[in-house]
């Protein structure tokens, strides 16, 4: 289908983009790679009056080493994230997950910021952001603000970004010595969306898992942290039996969706199994 009519502007700076969005009011929308938005426009499920194309804003692209943290520009493509050597070294979970998203054509156009701002609960990166304890950086007419991953994803396709705000990038703490990571994605065919995904990071010390963070994909309207499993694994011996036992708590408190691919109880079982695998890999056992 052909999208409804809209105005289009391509600002030359973030400030210009923020002004254009503010001038456009609630009917203005950001477009980056267009991989999620264009299908919605074509299906007329979204019909903004104005598209603000941030795709040319080089200042929002790339990965910066800030010492304890990395800054990842919102316009960094999924393909760039997959290949970036700094990300591979300090935030391997994101690089590993990027390689599992969609196909090369989508990865070359789709951006990290677009994937997070779109907030699809079946998307892989929101759960990764949750497991990494990422902070989203937004810029709007009132200036810049930081939003923790736990507060960013509010509901299905809904984030805490206010009208007029642009996601400029995310900050993630580096995974230092002792940390391991893994994204486990269960999908029916390669390049398909996750039926369930589990993102885990774990710090191993003296034969134990000292701490772990676990993000769940497609187990609710937003990405979730598997808090009960995180608590169960903290201080547990780094062996497969103990990790599997902790992983039994991975679906506690979740209400996953039912669709043509899976019923809720099947998703909950997948979450337990994938959490066991992800933790074992992250803890190096
Ligand atoms: C065939 C196909 C398969 C896919 N498979 C997967 C998959 O397996 N796993 C997965 O996780 N994803 C998958 N995706 C989704 C893909 O990852 C996203 O479409 C893409 O990353 C979104 O980024 P974008 O730059 O194209 O965003 P756009 O489509 O441009 O925008 C998406 C939304 O985010 C908003 N937005 C974008 N950038 C910003 C910004 N900087 N600030 C504020 N708001 C912003 C837009 O207004 C819009 O609402 C798939 C997509 C396709 C088309």
mmCIF file of C-alpha atoms and ligand atoms in Angstrom:
data_model
loop_
_atom_site.group_PDB
_atom_site.id
_atom_site.type_symbol
_atom_site.label_atom_id
_atom_site.label_comp_id
_atom_site.label_asym_id
_atom_site.label_seq_id
_atom_site.Cartn_x
_atom_site.Cartn_y
_atom_site.Cartn_z
ATOM 1 C CA UNK A 1 0.000 0.000 0.000
ATOM 2 C CA UNK A 2 1.097 3.599 -0.515
ATOM 3 C CA UNK A 3 1.623 5.600 2.701
ATOM 4 C CA UNK A 4 -0.642 8.507 3.547
ATOM 5 C CA UNK A 5 0.732 11.910 2.534
ATOM 6 C CA UNK A 6 3.365 13.433 4.838
ATOM 7 C CA UNK A 7 5.848 16.291 4.862
ATOM 8 C CA UNK A 8 9.525 15.423 5.029
ATOM 9 C CA UNK A 9 12.559 17.226 6.379
ATOM 10 C CA UNK A 10 16.185 16.198 6.672
ATOM 11 C CA UNK A 11 17.877 18.328 9.361
ATOM 12 C CA UNK A 12 21.641 18.915 9.370
ATOM 13 C CA UNK A 13 22.149 18.741 13.146
ATOM 14 C CA UNK A 14 20.548 17.280 16.267
ATOM 15 C CA UNK A 15 19.462 20.768 17.372
ATOM 16 C CA UNK A 16 17.740 21.329 14.024
ATOM 17 C CA UNK A 17 16.062 17.928 14.305
ATOM 18 C CA UNK A 18 14.785 18.732 17.805
ATOM 19 C CA UNK A 19 13.413 22.077 16.550
ATOM 20 C CA UNK A 20 11.732 20.389 13.560
ATOM 21 C CA UNK A 21 10.138 17.801 15.846
ATOM 22 C CA UNK A 22 8.954 20.478 18.276
ATOM 23 C CA UNK A 23 7.481 22.539 15.420
ATOM 24 C CA UNK A 24 5.724 19.433 14.056
ATOM 25 C CA UNK A 25 4.087 18.690 17.414
ATOM 26 C CA UNK A 26 2.515 15.307 18.183
ATOM 27 C CA UNK A 27 2.071 14.488 14.476
ATOM 28 C CA UNK A 28 5.806 14.588 13.715
ATOM 29 C CA UNK A 29 7.874 11.416 13.813
ATOM 30 C CA UNK A 30 11.566 10.589 13.613
ATOM 31 C CA UNK A 31 12.704 8.242 10.867
ATOM 32 C CA UNK A 32 16.167 6.638 10.938
ATOM 33 C CA UNK A 33 16.699 3.449 8.879
ATOM 34 C CA UNK A 34 12.976 3.107 8.190
ATOM 35 C CA UNK A 35 13.008 -0.671 8.654
ATOM 36 C CA UNK A 36 10.183 -0.667 11.202
ATOM 37 C CA UNK A 37 8.516 2.640 10.402
ATOM 38 C CA UNK A 38 8.166 2.279 6.620
ATOM 39 C CA UNK A 39 6.114 -0.939 6.852
ATOM 40 C CA UNK A 40 3.840 0.777 9.395
ATOM 41 C CA UNK A 41 3.400 3.759 7.049
ATOM 42 C CA UNK A 42 2.666 1.471 4.123
ATOM 43 C CA UNK A 43 0.051 -0.420 6.112
ATOM 44 C CA UNK A 44 -1.331 2.947 7.280
ATOM 45 C CA UNK A 45 -0.960 1.858 10.882
ATOM 46 C CA UNK A 46 1.003 5.071 11.400
ATOM 47 C CA UNK A 47 0.238 8.314 9.575
ATOM 48 C CA UNK A 48 2.437 11.174 10.776
ATOM 49 C CA UNK A 49 2.082 14.611 9.145
ATOM 50 C CA UNK A 50 5.854 15.143 9.209
ATOM 51 C CA UNK A 51 8.842 12.804 9.049
ATOM 52 C CA UNK A 52 12.084 14.143 10.506
ATOM 53 C CA UNK A 53 14.833 12.108 8.851
ATOM 54 C CA UNK A 54 17.781 11.860 11.261
ATOM 55 C CA UNK A 55 19.588 9.382 9.000
ATOM 56 C CA UNK A 56 22.237 11.905 7.931
ATOM 57 C CA UNK A 57 23.314 12.958 11.430
ATOM 58 C CA UNK A 58 26.869 11.628 11.558
ATOM 59 C CA UNK A 59 27.303 12.988 15.098
ATOM 60 C CA UNK A 60 24.916 10.234 16.284
ATOM 61 C CA UNK A 61 26.845 7.427 14.668
ATOM 62 C CA UNK A 62 29.632 5.257 16.052
ATOM 63 C CA UNK A 63 30.984 3.894 19.313
ATOM 64 C CA UNK A 64 33.024 5.968 21.799
ATOM 65 C CA UNK A 65 35.150 4.627 24.631
ATOM 66 C CA UNK A 66 34.442 6.832 27.678
ATOM 67 C CA UNK A 67 36.536 4.941 30.224
ATOM 68 C CA UNK A 68 34.135 2.970 32.431
ATOM 69 C CA UNK A 69 31.368 3.137 29.848
ATOM 70 C CA UNK A 70 30.826 3.016 26.088
ATOM 71 C CA UNK A 71 28.638 5.508 24.209
ATOM 72 C CA UNK A 72 26.866 3.989 21.237
ATOM 73 C CA UNK A 73 25.324 6.510 18.878
ATOM 74 C CA UNK A 74 21.644 5.946 18.087
ATOM 75 C CA UNK A 75 22.350 5.948 14.350
ATOM 76 C CA UNK A 76 24.956 3.224 14.525
ATOM 77 C CA UNK A 77 23.570 0.522 12.289
ATOM 78 C CA UNK A 78 23.082 -3.018 13.497
ATOM 79 C CA UNK A 79 25.692 -4.124 10.980
ATOM 80 C CA UNK A 80 28.218 -1.593 12.341
ATOM 81 C CA UNK A 81 27.521 -2.792 15.887
ATOM 82 C CA UNK A 82 28.130 -6.354 14.791
ATOM 83 C CA UNK A 83 31.567 -5.424 13.446
ATOM 84 C CA UNK A 84 32.792 -2.708 15.810
ATOM 85 C CA UNK A 85 36.050 -3.797 17.519
ATOM 86 C CA UNK A 86 35.506 -1.640 20.637
ATOM 87 C CA UNK A 87 32.047 -3.128 21.124
ATOM 88 C CA UNK A 88 33.416 -6.622 20.568
ATOM 89 C CA UNK A 89 36.027 -6.029 23.270
ATOM 90 C CA UNK A 90 33.922 -4.333 25.958
ATOM 91 C CA UNK A 91 30.294 -5.087 25.139
ATOM 92 C CA UNK A 92 30.389 -8.363 23.276
ATOM 93 C CA UNK A 93 26.757 -9.145 24.125
ATOM 94 C CA UNK A 94 25.540 -6.382 21.831
ATOM 95 C CA UNK A 95 27.859 -7.404 18.995
ATOM 96 C CA UNK A 96 26.898 -11.073 19.317
ATOM 97 C CA UNK A 97 23.174 -10.244 19.339
ATOM 98 C CA UNK A 98 23.443 -7.853 16.387
ATOM 99 C CA UNK A 99 24.671 -10.741 14.249
ATOM 100 C CA UNK A 100 21.448 -12.648 15.039
ATOM 101 C CA UNK A 101 19.066 -9.863 13.973
ATOM 102 C CA UNK A 102 17.162 -10.116 10.695
ATOM 103 C CA UNK A 103 19.212 -10.333 7.483
ATOM 104 C CA UNK A 104 22.145 -8.317 6.081
ATOM 105 C CA UNK A 105 19.867 -5.866 4.212
ATOM 106 C CA UNK A 106 17.950 -4.952 7.390
ATOM 107 C CA UNK A 107 21.131 -4.841 9.459
ATOM 108 C CA UNK A 108 22.743 -2.368 7.043
ATOM 109 C CA UNK A 109 19.834 0.085 7.339
ATOM 110 C CA UNK A 110 18.308 -0.569 10.758
ATOM 111 C CA UNK A 111 19.833 1.388 13.622
ATOM 112 C CA UNK A 112 20.419 0.624 17.284
ATOM 113 C CA UNK A 113 18.390 3.701 18.254
ATOM 114 C CA UNK A 114 15.528 2.732 15.949
ATOM 115 C CA UNK A 115 15.390 -0.789 17.350
ATOM 116 C CA UNK A 116 15.231 0.558 20.919
ATOM 117 C CA UNK A 117 12.842 3.456 20.237
ATOM 118 C CA UNK A 118 10.488 1.119 18.366
ATOM 119 C CA UNK A 119 10.277 -1.010 21.564
ATOM 120 C CA UNK A 120 8.981 -4.166 19.941
ATOM 121 C CA UNK A 121 8.862 -6.814 22.699
ATOM 122 C CA UNK A 122 9.975 -9.393 20.095
ATOM 123 C CA UNK A 123 13.010 -7.256 19.208
ATOM 124 C CA UNK A 124 16.310 -8.596 20.476
ATOM 125 C CA UNK A 125 18.035 -5.370 21.501
ATOM 126 C CA UNK A 126 15.621 -4.148 24.219
ATOM 127 C CA UNK A 127 16.354 -7.238 26.358
ATOM 128 C CA UNK A 128 20.065 -6.787 25.678
ATOM 129 C CA UNK A 129 19.827 -3.154 26.841
ATOM 130 C CA UNK A 130 18.080 -4.391 30.001
ATOM 131 C CA UNK A 131 20.770 -7.006 30.717
ATOM 132 C CA UNK A 132 23.550 -4.482 30.061
ATOM 133 C CA UNK A 133 21.951 -1.934 32.417
ATOM 134 C CA UNK A 134 22.079 0.548 29.551
ATOM 135 C CA UNK A 135 21.119 4.175 29.915
ATOM 136 C CA UNK A 136 19.273 5.846 27.045
ATOM 137 C CA UNK A 137 20.242 9.424 26.261
ATOM 138 C CA UNK A 138 17.427 11.591 24.927
ATOM 139 C CA UNK A 139 17.575 15.161 23.661
ATOM 140 C CA UNK A 140 14.507 17.384 23.413
ATOM 141 C CA UNK A 141 13.497 21.033 23.623
ATOM 142 C CA UNK A 142 14.282 20.965 27.370
ATOM 143 C CA UNK A 143 17.833 19.627 26.887
ATOM 144 C CA UNK A 144 19.336 16.211 27.489
ATOM 145 C CA UNK A 145 18.187 13.543 29.929
ATOM 146 C CA UNK A 146 19.242 10.013 30.805
ATOM 147 C CA UNK A 147 16.686 7.221 31.137
ATOM 148 C CA UNK A 148 17.605 3.824 32.590
ATOM 149 C CA UNK A 149 16.577 0.754 30.580
ATOM 150 C CA UNK A 150 14.194 -0.218 33.402
ATOM 151 C CA UNK A 151 12.251 3.018 32.968
ATOM 152 C CA UNK A 152 12.588 3.372 29.191
ATOM 153 C CA UNK A 153 10.297 0.582 27.955
ATOM 154 C CA UNK A 154 6.799 1.412 29.161
ATOM 155 C CA UNK A 155 4.493 -0.840 27.134
ATOM 156 C CA UNK A 156 4.054 -2.506 23.744
ATOM 157 C CA UNK A 157 5.802 -0.217 21.182
ATOM 158 C CA UNK A 158 5.858 2.529 23.818
ATOM 159 C CA UNK A 159 8.865 4.186 25.441
ATOM 160 C CA UNK A 160 9.464 6.998 27.892
ATOM 161 C CA UNK A 161 10.632 9.287 25.048
ATOM 162 C CA UNK A 162 8.427 12.399 25.153
ATOM 163 C CA UNK A 163 7.010 13.892 21.950
ATOM 164 C CA UNK A 164 9.790 16.044 20.525
ATOM 165 C CA UNK A 165 12.593 13.962 22.038
ATOM 166 C CA UNK A 166 15.246 12.171 20.000
ATOM 167 C CA UNK A 167 17.202 9.210 21.267
ATOM 168 C CA UNK A 168 20.788 10.310 20.644
ATOM 169 C CA UNK A 169 22.603 7.263 21.980
ATOM 170 C CA UNK A 170 22.978 4.777 24.783
ATOM 171 C CA UNK A 171 25.601 4.363 27.491
ATOM 172 C CA UNK A 172 26.577 0.903 28.639
ATOM 173 C CA UNK A 173 28.974 -0.051 31.436
ATOM 174 C CA UNK A 174 31.934 -1.987 30.039
ATOM 175 C CA UNK A 175 32.017 -5.662 30.890
ATOM 176 C CA UNK A 176 35.382 -5.934 32.655
ATOM 177 C CA UNK A 177 37.521 -8.930 33.634
ATOM 178 C CA UNK A 178 35.545 -11.893 34.975
ATOM 179 C CA UNK A 179 32.398 -11.014 33.012
ATOM 180 C CA UNK A 180 30.953 -13.271 30.342
ATOM 181 C CA UNK A 181 27.877 -12.892 28.186
ATOM 182 C CA UNK A 182 25.474 -14.708 25.883
ATOM 183 C CA UNK A 183 22.302 -14.077 23.894
ATOM 184 C CA UNK A 184 20.246 -17.225 23.278
ATOM 185 C CA UNK A 185 17.590 -16.770 20.617
ATOM 186 C CA UNK A 186 14.955 -19.380 19.839
ATOM 187 C CA UNK A 187 13.493 -18.821 16.374
ATOM 188 C CA UNK A 188 11.931 -21.130 13.837
ATOM 189 C CA UNK A 189 14.265 -20.204 10.983
ATOM 190 C CA UNK A 190 17.520 -18.285 10.740
ATOM 191 C CA UNK A 191 16.884 -14.525 10.368
ATOM 192 C CA UNK A 192 13.411 -14.778 11.948
ATOM 193 C CA UNK A 193 12.179 -12.933 15.022
ATOM 194 C CA UNK A 194 12.676 -14.495 18.448
ATOM 195 C CA UNK A 195 9.892 -16.610 19.858
ATOM 196 C CA UNK A 196 11.822 -16.124 23.089
ATOM 197 C CA UNK A 197 15.277 -14.672 23.636
ATOM 198 C CA UNK A 198 17.487 -14.488 26.718
ATOM 199 C CA UNK A 199 20.360 -12.048 27.222
ATOM 200 C CA UNK A 200 22.664 -12.842 30.125
ATOM 201 C CA UNK A 201 25.801 -11.304 31.559
ATOM 202 C CA UNK A 202 27.529 -12.915 34.527
ATOM 203 C CA UNK A 203 30.615 -12.168 36.645
ATOM 204 C CA UNK A 204 32.532 -15.156 37.845
ATOM 205 C CA UNK A 205 34.766 -15.011 40.901
ATOM 206 C CA UNK A 206 36.425 -17.812 42.934
ATOM 207 C CA UNK A 207 34.380 -20.562 41.298
ATOM 208 C CA UNK A 208 31.077 -18.776 41.930
ATOM 209 C CA UNK A 209 28.772 -16.561 39.931
ATOM 210 C CA UNK A 210 29.143 -13.350 41.898
ATOM 211 C CA UNK A 211 26.395 -11.505 40.007
ATOM 212 C CA UNK A 212 24.296 -11.836 36.860
ATOM 213 C CA UNK A 213 21.792 -9.779 34.895
ATOM 214 C CA UNK A 214 19.269 -11.486 32.654
ATOM 215 C CA UNK A 215 16.998 -9.808 30.067
ATOM 216 C CA UNK A 216 14.042 -11.608 28.465
ATOM 217 C CA UNK A 217 12.735 -11.050 24.909
ATOM 218 C CA UNK A 218 9.073 -11.628 24.000
ATOM 219 C CA UNK A 219 7.992 -12.640 27.500
ATOM 220 C CA UNK A 220 5.653 -9.674 27.992
ATOM 221 C CA UNK A 221 4.727 -6.306 26.530
ATOM 222 C CA UNK A 222 8.194 -4.957 27.365
ATOM 223 C CA UNK A 223 11.618 -6.537 27.828
ATOM 224 C CA UNK A 224 11.855 -7.979 31.327
ATOM 225 C CA UNK A 225 14.609 -8.714 33.817
ATOM 226 C CA UNK A 226 14.461 -12.254 35.200
ATOM 227 C CA UNK A 227 14.971 -10.935 38.732
ATOM 228 C CA UNK A 228 14.148 -14.176 40.583
ATOM 229 C CA UNK A 229 16.726 -16.092 38.523
ATOM 230 C CA UNK A 230 19.267 -13.282 38.990
ATOM 231 C CA UNK A 231 18.849 -13.522 42.774
ATOM 232 C CA UNK A 232 18.988 -17.319 42.729
ATOM 233 C CA UNK A 233 22.227 -17.369 40.767
ATOM 234 C CA UNK A 234 24.100 -14.715 42.768
ATOM 235 C CA UNK A 235 26.652 -16.549 44.891
ATOM 236 C CA UNK A 236 25.838 -19.952 43.375
ATOM 237 C CA UNK A 237 28.659 -22.301 42.369
ATOM 238 C CA UNK A 238 29.598 -21.893 38.715
ATOM 239 C CA UNK A 239 28.496 -25.379 37.715
ATOM 240 C CA UNK A 240 25.804 -26.512 35.339
ATOM 241 C CA UNK A 241 23.557 -28.035 38.008
ATOM 242 C CA UNK A 242 23.417 -24.874 40.104
ATOM 243 C CA UNK A 243 22.900 -22.660 37.054
ATOM 244 C CA UNK A 244 20.086 -24.867 35.760
ATOM 245 C CA UNK A 245 18.418 -24.677 39.165
ATOM 246 C CA UNK A 246 18.609 -20.877 39.177
ATOM 247 C CA UNK A 247 17.303 -20.805 35.600
ATOM 248 C CA UNK A 248 14.137 -22.586 36.776
ATOM 249 C CA UNK A 249 13.111 -19.185 38.205
ATOM 250 C CA UNK A 250 13.545 -17.364 34.872
ATOM 251 C CA UNK A 251 9.841 -17.217 34.020
ATOM 252 C CA UNK A 252 8.625 -16.289 37.519
ATOM 253 C CA UNK A 253 6.134 -13.435 37.369
ATOM 254 C CA UNK A 254 5.963 -13.324 33.551
ATOM 255 C CA UNK A 255 2.789 -13.236 31.406
ATOM 256 C CA UNK A 256 4.079 -13.980 27.918
ATOM 257 C CA UNK A 257 1.868 -13.535 24.859
ATOM 258 C CA UNK A 258 0.031 -16.280 23.034
ATOM 259 C CA UNK A 259 0.278 -16.267 19.243
ATOM 260 C CA UNK A 260 0.549 -18.595 16.260
ATOM 261 C CA UNK A 261 4.112 -19.514 17.243
ATOM 262 C CA UNK A 262 3.752 -20.360 20.912
ATOM 263 C CA UNK A 263 1.476 -20.545 23.922
ATOM 264 C CA UNK A 264 2.456 -18.756 27.151
ATOM 265 C CA UNK A 265 3.454 -21.960 28.993
ATOM 266 C CA UNK A 266 5.692 -22.989 26.089
ATOM 267 C CA UNK A 267 7.356 -19.566 26.149
ATOM 268 C CA UNK A 268 7.905 -19.890 29.904
ATOM 269 C CA UNK A 269 9.566 -23.268 29.437
ATOM 270 C CA UNK A 270 11.733 -21.827 26.658
ATOM 271 C CA UNK A 271 12.773 -18.974 28.959
ATOM 272 C CA UNK A 272 13.949 -21.456 31.605
ATOM 273 C CA UNK A 273 15.890 -23.601 29.148
ATOM 274 C CA UNK A 274 17.466 -20.660 27.302
ATOM 275 C CA UNK A 275 18.383 -18.960 30.588
ATOM 276 C CA UNK A 276 20.209 -22.112 31.699
ATOM 277 C CA UNK A 277 22.162 -22.140 28.443
ATOM 278 C CA UNK A 278 22.876 -18.404 28.464
ATOM 279 C CA UNK A 279 24.064 -18.468 32.088
ATOM 280 C CA UNK A 280 26.290 -21.490 31.477
ATOM 281 C CA UNK A 281 27.904 -19.756 28.521
ATOM 282 C CA UNK A 282 28.246 -16.420 30.340
ATOM 283 C CA UNK A 283 29.780 -18.115 33.374
ATOM 284 C CA UNK A 284 32.111 -20.152 31.187
ATOM 285 C CA UNK A 285 30.991 -23.617 32.345
HETATM 286 C C1 LIG B 1 12.406 -8.206 7.626
HETATM 287 C C2 LIG B 1 12.756 -7.695 8.998
HETATM 288 C C3 LIG B 1 13.220 -8.602 9.942
HETATM 289 C C4 LIG B 1 13.544 -8.159 11.223
HETATM 290 N N1 LIG B 1 14.021 -9.058 12.137
HETATM 291 C C5 LIG B 1 14.377 -8.632 13.370
HETATM 292 C C6 LIG B 1 14.914 -9.526 14.329
HETATM 293 O O1 LIG B 1 15.108 -10.715 14.093
HETATM 294 N N2 LIG B 1 15.233 -9.029 15.545
HETATM 295 C C7 LIG B 1 15.071 -7.707 15.863
HETATM 296 O O2 LIG B 1 15.389 -7.314 16.980
HETATM 297 N N3 LIG B 1 14.603 -6.834 14.965
HETATM 298 C C8 LIG B 1 14.242 -7.262 13.737
HETATM 299 N N4 LIG B 1 13.764 -6.377 12.820
HETATM 300 C C9 LIG B 1 13.548 -4.985 13.239
HETATM 301 C C10 LIG B 1 14.752 -4.117 12.931
HETATM 302 O O3 LIG B 1 15.778 -4.419 13.828
HETATM 303 C C11 LIG B 1 14.271 -2.701 13.130
HETATM 304 O O4 LIG B 1 13.305 -2.458 12.122
HETATM 305 C C12 LIG B 1 15.329 -1.641 12.973
HETATM 306 O O5 LIG B 1 16.428 -1.860 13.788
HETATM 307 C C13 LIG B 1 14.719 -0.308 13.396
HETATM 308 O O6 LIG B 1 15.688 0.694 13.196
HETATM 309 P P1 LIG B 1 15.433 1.816 12.115
HETATM 310 O O7 LIG B 1 16.599 2.716 12.166
HETATM 311 O O8 LIG B 1 15.111 1.207 10.797
HETATM 312 O O9 LIG B 1 14.139 2.525 12.744
HETATM 313 P P2 LIG B 1 12.941 3.249 11.999
HETATM 314 O O10 LIG B 1 12.125 2.242 11.279
HETATM 315 O O11 LIG B 1 13.435 4.424 11.244
HETATM 316 O O12 LIG B 1 12.131 3.771 13.273
HETATM 317 C C14 LIG B 1 11.501 2.867 14.140
HETATM 318 C C15 LIG B 1 10.796 3.655 15.263
HETATM 319 O O13 LIG B 1 11.758 4.257 16.103
HETATM 320 C C16 LIG B 1 11.642 5.690 16.076
HETATM 321 N N5 LIG B 1 13.020 6.191 16.026
HETATM 322 C C17 LIG B 1 14.019 5.762 15.208
HETATM 323 N N6 LIG B 1 15.164 6.361 15.539
HETATM 324 C C18 LIG B 1 14.897 7.194 16.567
HETATM 325 C C19 LIG B 1 15.682 8.098 17.340
HETATM 326 N N7 LIG B 1 17.003 8.218 17.146
HETATM 327 N N8 LIG B 1 15.066 8.794 18.324
HETATM 328 C C20 LIG B 1 13.733 8.648 18.552
HETATM 329 N N9 LIG B 1 12.946 7.807 17.855
HETATM 330 C C21 LIG B 1 13.527 7.087 16.877
HETATM 331 C C22 LIG B 1 10.816 6.020 14.837
HETATM 332 O O14 LIG B 1 10.070 7.210 15.017
HETATM 333 C C23 LIG B 1 9.906 4.796 14.747
HETATM 334 O O15 LIG B 1 8.837 4.946 15.647
HETATM 335 C C24 LIG B 1 13.409 -6.788 11.557
HETATM 336 C C25 LIG B 1 12.939 -5.870 10.599
HETATM 337 C C26 LIG B 1 12.616 -6.304 9.325
HETATM 338 C C27 LIG B 1 12.143 -5.308 8.301
#
